[in-house]
Coordinates of C-alpha atoms in Angstrom, one line a residue:
X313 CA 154.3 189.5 132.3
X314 CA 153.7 188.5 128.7
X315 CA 150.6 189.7 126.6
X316 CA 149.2 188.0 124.6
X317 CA 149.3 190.0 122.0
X318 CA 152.6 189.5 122.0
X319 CA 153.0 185.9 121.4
X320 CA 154.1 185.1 117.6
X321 CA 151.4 183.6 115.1
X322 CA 151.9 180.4 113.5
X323 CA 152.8 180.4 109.6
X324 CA 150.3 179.9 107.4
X325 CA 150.3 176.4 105.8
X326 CA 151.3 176.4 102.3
X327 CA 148.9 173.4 100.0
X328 CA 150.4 171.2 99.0
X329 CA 150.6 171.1 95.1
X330 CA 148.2 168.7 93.6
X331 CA 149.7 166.4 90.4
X332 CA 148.7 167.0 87.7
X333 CA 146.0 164.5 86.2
X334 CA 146.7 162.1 83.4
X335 CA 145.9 163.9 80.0
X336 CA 145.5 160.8 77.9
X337 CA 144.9 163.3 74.6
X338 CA 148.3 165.1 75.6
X339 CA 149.9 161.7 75.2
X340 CA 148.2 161.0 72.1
X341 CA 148.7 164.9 71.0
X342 CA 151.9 164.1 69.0
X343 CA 149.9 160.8 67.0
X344 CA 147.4 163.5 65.9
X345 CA 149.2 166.0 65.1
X346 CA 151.3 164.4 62.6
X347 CA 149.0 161.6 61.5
X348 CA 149.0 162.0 58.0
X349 CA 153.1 161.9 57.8
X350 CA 152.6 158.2 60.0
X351 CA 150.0 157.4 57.6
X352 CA 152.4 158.3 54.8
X353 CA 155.0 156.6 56.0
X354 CA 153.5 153.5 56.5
X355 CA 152.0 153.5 52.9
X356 CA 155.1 153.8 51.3
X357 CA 156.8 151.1 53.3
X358 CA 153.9 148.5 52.5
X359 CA 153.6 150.0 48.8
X360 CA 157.7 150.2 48.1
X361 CA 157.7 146.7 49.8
X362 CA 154.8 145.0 47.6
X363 CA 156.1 146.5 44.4
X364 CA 160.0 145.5 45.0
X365 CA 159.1 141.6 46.2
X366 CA 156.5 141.0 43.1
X367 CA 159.5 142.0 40.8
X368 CA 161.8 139.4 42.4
X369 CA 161.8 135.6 40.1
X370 CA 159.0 133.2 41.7
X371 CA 160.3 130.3 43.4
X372 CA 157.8 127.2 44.2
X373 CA 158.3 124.2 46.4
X374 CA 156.8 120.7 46.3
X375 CA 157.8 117.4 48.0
X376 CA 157.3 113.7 48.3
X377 CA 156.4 111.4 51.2
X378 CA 158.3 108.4 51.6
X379 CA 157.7 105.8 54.4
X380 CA 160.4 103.7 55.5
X381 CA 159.8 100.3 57.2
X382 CA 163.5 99.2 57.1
X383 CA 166.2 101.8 56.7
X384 CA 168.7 99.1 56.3
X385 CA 166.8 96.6 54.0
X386 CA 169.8 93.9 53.3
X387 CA 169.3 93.0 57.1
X388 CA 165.9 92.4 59.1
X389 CA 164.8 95.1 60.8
X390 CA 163.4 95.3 64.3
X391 CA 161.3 97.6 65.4
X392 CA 160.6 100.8 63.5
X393 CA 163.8 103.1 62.2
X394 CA 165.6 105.2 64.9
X395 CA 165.8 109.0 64.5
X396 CA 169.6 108.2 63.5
X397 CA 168.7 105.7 60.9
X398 CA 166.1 108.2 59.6
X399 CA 168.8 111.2 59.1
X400 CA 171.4 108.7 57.6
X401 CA 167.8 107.9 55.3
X402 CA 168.1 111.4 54.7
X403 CA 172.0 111.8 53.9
X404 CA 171.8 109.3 51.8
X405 CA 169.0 110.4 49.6
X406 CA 171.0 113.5 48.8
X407 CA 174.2 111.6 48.0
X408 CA 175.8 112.1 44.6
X409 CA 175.0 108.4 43.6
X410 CA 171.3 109.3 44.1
X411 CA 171.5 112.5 42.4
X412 CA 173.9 111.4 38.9
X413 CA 171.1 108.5 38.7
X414 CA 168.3 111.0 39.3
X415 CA 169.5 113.6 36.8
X416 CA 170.3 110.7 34.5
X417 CA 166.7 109.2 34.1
X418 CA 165.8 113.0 33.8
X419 CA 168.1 113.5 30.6
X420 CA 169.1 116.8 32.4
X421 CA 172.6 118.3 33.7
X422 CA 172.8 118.4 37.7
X423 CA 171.5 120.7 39.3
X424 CA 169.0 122.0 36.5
X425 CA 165.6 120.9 38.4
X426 CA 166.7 123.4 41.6
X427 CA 168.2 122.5 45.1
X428 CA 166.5 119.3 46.7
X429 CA 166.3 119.1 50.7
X430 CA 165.1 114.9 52.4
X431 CA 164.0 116.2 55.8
X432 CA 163.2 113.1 58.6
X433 CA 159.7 113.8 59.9
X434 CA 159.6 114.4 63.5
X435 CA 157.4 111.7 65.3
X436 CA 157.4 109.8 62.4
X437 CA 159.1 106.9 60.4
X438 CA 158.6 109.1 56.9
X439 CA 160.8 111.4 55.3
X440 CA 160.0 114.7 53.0
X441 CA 161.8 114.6 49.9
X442 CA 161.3 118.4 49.0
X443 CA 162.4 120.2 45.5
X444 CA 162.9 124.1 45.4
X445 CA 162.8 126.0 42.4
X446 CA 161.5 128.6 39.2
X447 CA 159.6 125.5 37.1
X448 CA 156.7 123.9 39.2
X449 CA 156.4 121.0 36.2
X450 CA 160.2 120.2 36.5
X451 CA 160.4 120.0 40.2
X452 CA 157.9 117.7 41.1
X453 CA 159.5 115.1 38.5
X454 CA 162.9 116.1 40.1
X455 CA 161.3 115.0 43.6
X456 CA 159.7 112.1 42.1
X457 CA 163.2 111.2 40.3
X458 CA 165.2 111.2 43.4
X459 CA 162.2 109.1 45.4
X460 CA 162.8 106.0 42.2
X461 CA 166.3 106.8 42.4
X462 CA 166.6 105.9 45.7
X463 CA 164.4 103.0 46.0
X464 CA 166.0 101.2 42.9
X465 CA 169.4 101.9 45.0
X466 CA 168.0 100.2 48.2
X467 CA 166.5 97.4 45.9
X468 CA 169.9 96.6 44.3
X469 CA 171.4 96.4 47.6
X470 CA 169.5 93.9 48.6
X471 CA 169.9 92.0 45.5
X472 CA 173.7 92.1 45.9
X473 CA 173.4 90.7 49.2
X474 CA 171.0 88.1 48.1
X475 CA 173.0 87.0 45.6
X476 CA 176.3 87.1 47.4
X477 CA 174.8 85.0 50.5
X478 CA 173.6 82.6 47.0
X479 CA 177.1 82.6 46.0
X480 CA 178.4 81.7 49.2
X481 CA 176.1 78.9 50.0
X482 CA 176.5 77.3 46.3
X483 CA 180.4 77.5 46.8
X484 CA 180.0 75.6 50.2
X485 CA 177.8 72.9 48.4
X486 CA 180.3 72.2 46.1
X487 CA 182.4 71.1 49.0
X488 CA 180.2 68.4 50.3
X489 CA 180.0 65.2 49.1
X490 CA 177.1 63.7 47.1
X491 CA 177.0 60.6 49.1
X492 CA 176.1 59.6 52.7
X493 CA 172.8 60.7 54.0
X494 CA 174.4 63.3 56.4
X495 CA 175.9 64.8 53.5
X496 CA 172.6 64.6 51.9
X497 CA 170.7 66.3 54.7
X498 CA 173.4 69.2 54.8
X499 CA 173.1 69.2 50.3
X500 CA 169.6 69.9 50.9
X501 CA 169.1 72.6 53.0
X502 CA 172.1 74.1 51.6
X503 CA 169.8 74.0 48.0
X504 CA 166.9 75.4 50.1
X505 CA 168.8 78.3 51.2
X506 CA 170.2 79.0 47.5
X507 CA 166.4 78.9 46.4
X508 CA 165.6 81.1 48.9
X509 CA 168.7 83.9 48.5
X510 CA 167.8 83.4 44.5
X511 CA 163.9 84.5 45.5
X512 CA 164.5 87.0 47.5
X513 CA 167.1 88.8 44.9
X514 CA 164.2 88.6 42.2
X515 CA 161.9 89.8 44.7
X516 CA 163.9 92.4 46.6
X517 CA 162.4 95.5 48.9
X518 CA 163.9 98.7 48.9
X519 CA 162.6 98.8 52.7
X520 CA 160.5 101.9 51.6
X521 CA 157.6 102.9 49.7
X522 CA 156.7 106.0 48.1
X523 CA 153.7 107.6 50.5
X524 CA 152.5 110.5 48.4
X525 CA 154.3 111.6 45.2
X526 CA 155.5 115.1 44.6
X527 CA 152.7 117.5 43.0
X528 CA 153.1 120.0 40.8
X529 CA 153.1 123.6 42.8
X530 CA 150.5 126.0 41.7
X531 CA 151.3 128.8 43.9
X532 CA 155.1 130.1 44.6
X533 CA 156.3 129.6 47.8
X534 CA 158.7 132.5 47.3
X535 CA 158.0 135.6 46.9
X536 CA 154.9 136.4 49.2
X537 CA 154.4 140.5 48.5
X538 CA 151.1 140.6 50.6
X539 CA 152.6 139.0 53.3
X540 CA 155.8 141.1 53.4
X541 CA 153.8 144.5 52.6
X542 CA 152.3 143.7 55.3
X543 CA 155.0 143.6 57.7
X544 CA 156.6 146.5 56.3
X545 CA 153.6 148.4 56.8
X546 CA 153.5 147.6 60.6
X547 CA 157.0 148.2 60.9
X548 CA 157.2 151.6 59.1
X549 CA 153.7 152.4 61.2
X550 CA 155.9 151.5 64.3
X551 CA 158.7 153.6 63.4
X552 CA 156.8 156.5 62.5
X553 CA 155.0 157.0 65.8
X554 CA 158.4 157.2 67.3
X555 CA 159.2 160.0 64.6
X556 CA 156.1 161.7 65.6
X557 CA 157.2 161.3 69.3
X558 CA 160.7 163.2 68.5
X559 CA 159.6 165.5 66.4
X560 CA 157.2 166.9 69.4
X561 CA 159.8 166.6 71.7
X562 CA 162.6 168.5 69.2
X563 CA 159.4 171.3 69.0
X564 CA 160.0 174.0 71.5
X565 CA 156.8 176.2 71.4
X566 CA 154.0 176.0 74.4
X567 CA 151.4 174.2 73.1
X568 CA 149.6 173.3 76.5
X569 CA 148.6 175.0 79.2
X570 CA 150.7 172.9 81.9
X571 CA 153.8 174.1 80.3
X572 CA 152.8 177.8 80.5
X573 CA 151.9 177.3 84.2
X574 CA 155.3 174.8 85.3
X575 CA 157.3 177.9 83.4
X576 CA 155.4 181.0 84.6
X577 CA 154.1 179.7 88.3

């Protein structure tokens, strides 16, 4: 017969170990305890920055607006210009024709003014003739240059082809005889249509019109040393929070009391 006495006690229950609460200041320990090498760090990438980009030559930009009503102006249009026609507006603008006769009325070698983008506005039937460069005076007379330059080219194609349609037409009425009243009739409105090809070669449209001239730039687009001591200083911020982050992690003494306790029970 068993006693109970005898009969074996259960094991006590071990608790369970409780995790350990957030410790938002532990996290933030290593920002704090090397905030004046972040602040340091950061001060000298913004400062280093500003004083290397206000060194560098200024660059300014200006451009002209041009709206085009016929991108093709020796034949109606219909309808307004396609995004095509608009980027072969564009290509052409830029085309070594349009820049000797620019450069020409400007009395200057090529290329002197700066580099000169035309850029098709989305949306839009205009283009931006824009001028990049060191001299604000010279390159909104540049912009403005390559704007008359390219008008007077559209214009004298539509005089040619005025003038060629007059030429053909004059050639045919040479072939018809003076007399018979059929002949007569034709004579006639073949001298209309001369009158008419002569107008419009006097009168002709370039198809565009000059929207809003180039102005001369009073601040530089190029360099911007607030802006980019001011990304430098976020980035170097940035990158030193990480250092601070390593460093405590490369830094072997206890500083907290959890660590004693996870190491010594």
């Amino acid at each position: 017969m068993s006693q109970v006495g005898d009969q074996p006690q259960p094991a006590p229950q071990r608790a369970d170990p409780q995790p350990e609460p957030l410790d938002l200041g532990a996290y933030l320990r290593p920002i704090r305890r090397w905030k004046w090498v972040i602040l340091a760090i950061a001060i000298v990438a913004a400062g280093g920055t500003y004083a290397l980009t206000s060194r560098e030559h200024k660059v300014y930009t200006t451009a002209a607006l041009v709206y085009v009503q016929n991108p093709t102006p020796a034949t109606p249009a219909y309808g307004p210009p396609t995004t095509q026609q608009l980027q072969d507006v564009a290509t052409l603008f830029t085309s070594r024709a349009i820049t000797n006769a620019a450069y020409g009325d400007l009395h200057l070698p090529i290329g002197a003014g700066g580099s000169v983008v035309v850029t098709p506005q989305t949306g839009s039937s205009f283009v931006a003739v824009s001028a990049t460069g060191p001299s604000p005076g010279l390159l909104a007379r540049v912009a403005n240059a390559y704007v008359a330059a390219f008008l007077a080219s559209q214009a004298r194609t539509v005089t040619l082809a005025e003038q060629t349609a007059a030429a053909a037409a004059n050639a045919t009425l040479q072939t018809i005889p003076t007399t018979g009243s059929a002949n007569q009739i034709q004579r006639q409105t073949l001298l209309g249509q001369i009158a008419a090809d002569n107008a419009a070669a006097r009168t002709a449209s370039p198809g565009a019109t000059i929207d809003q001239p180039a102005y001369v730039p009073l601040v530089p687009s190029a360099p911007t040393p607030k802006k980019d001591a001011l990304f430098a200083g976020v980035i170097g911020l940035l990158l030193a929070i990480g250092l601070a982050f390593i460093l405590d992690l490369a830094d072997r003494r206890l500083v907290r009391v959890s660590s004693v306790q996870s190491i010594y029970g």
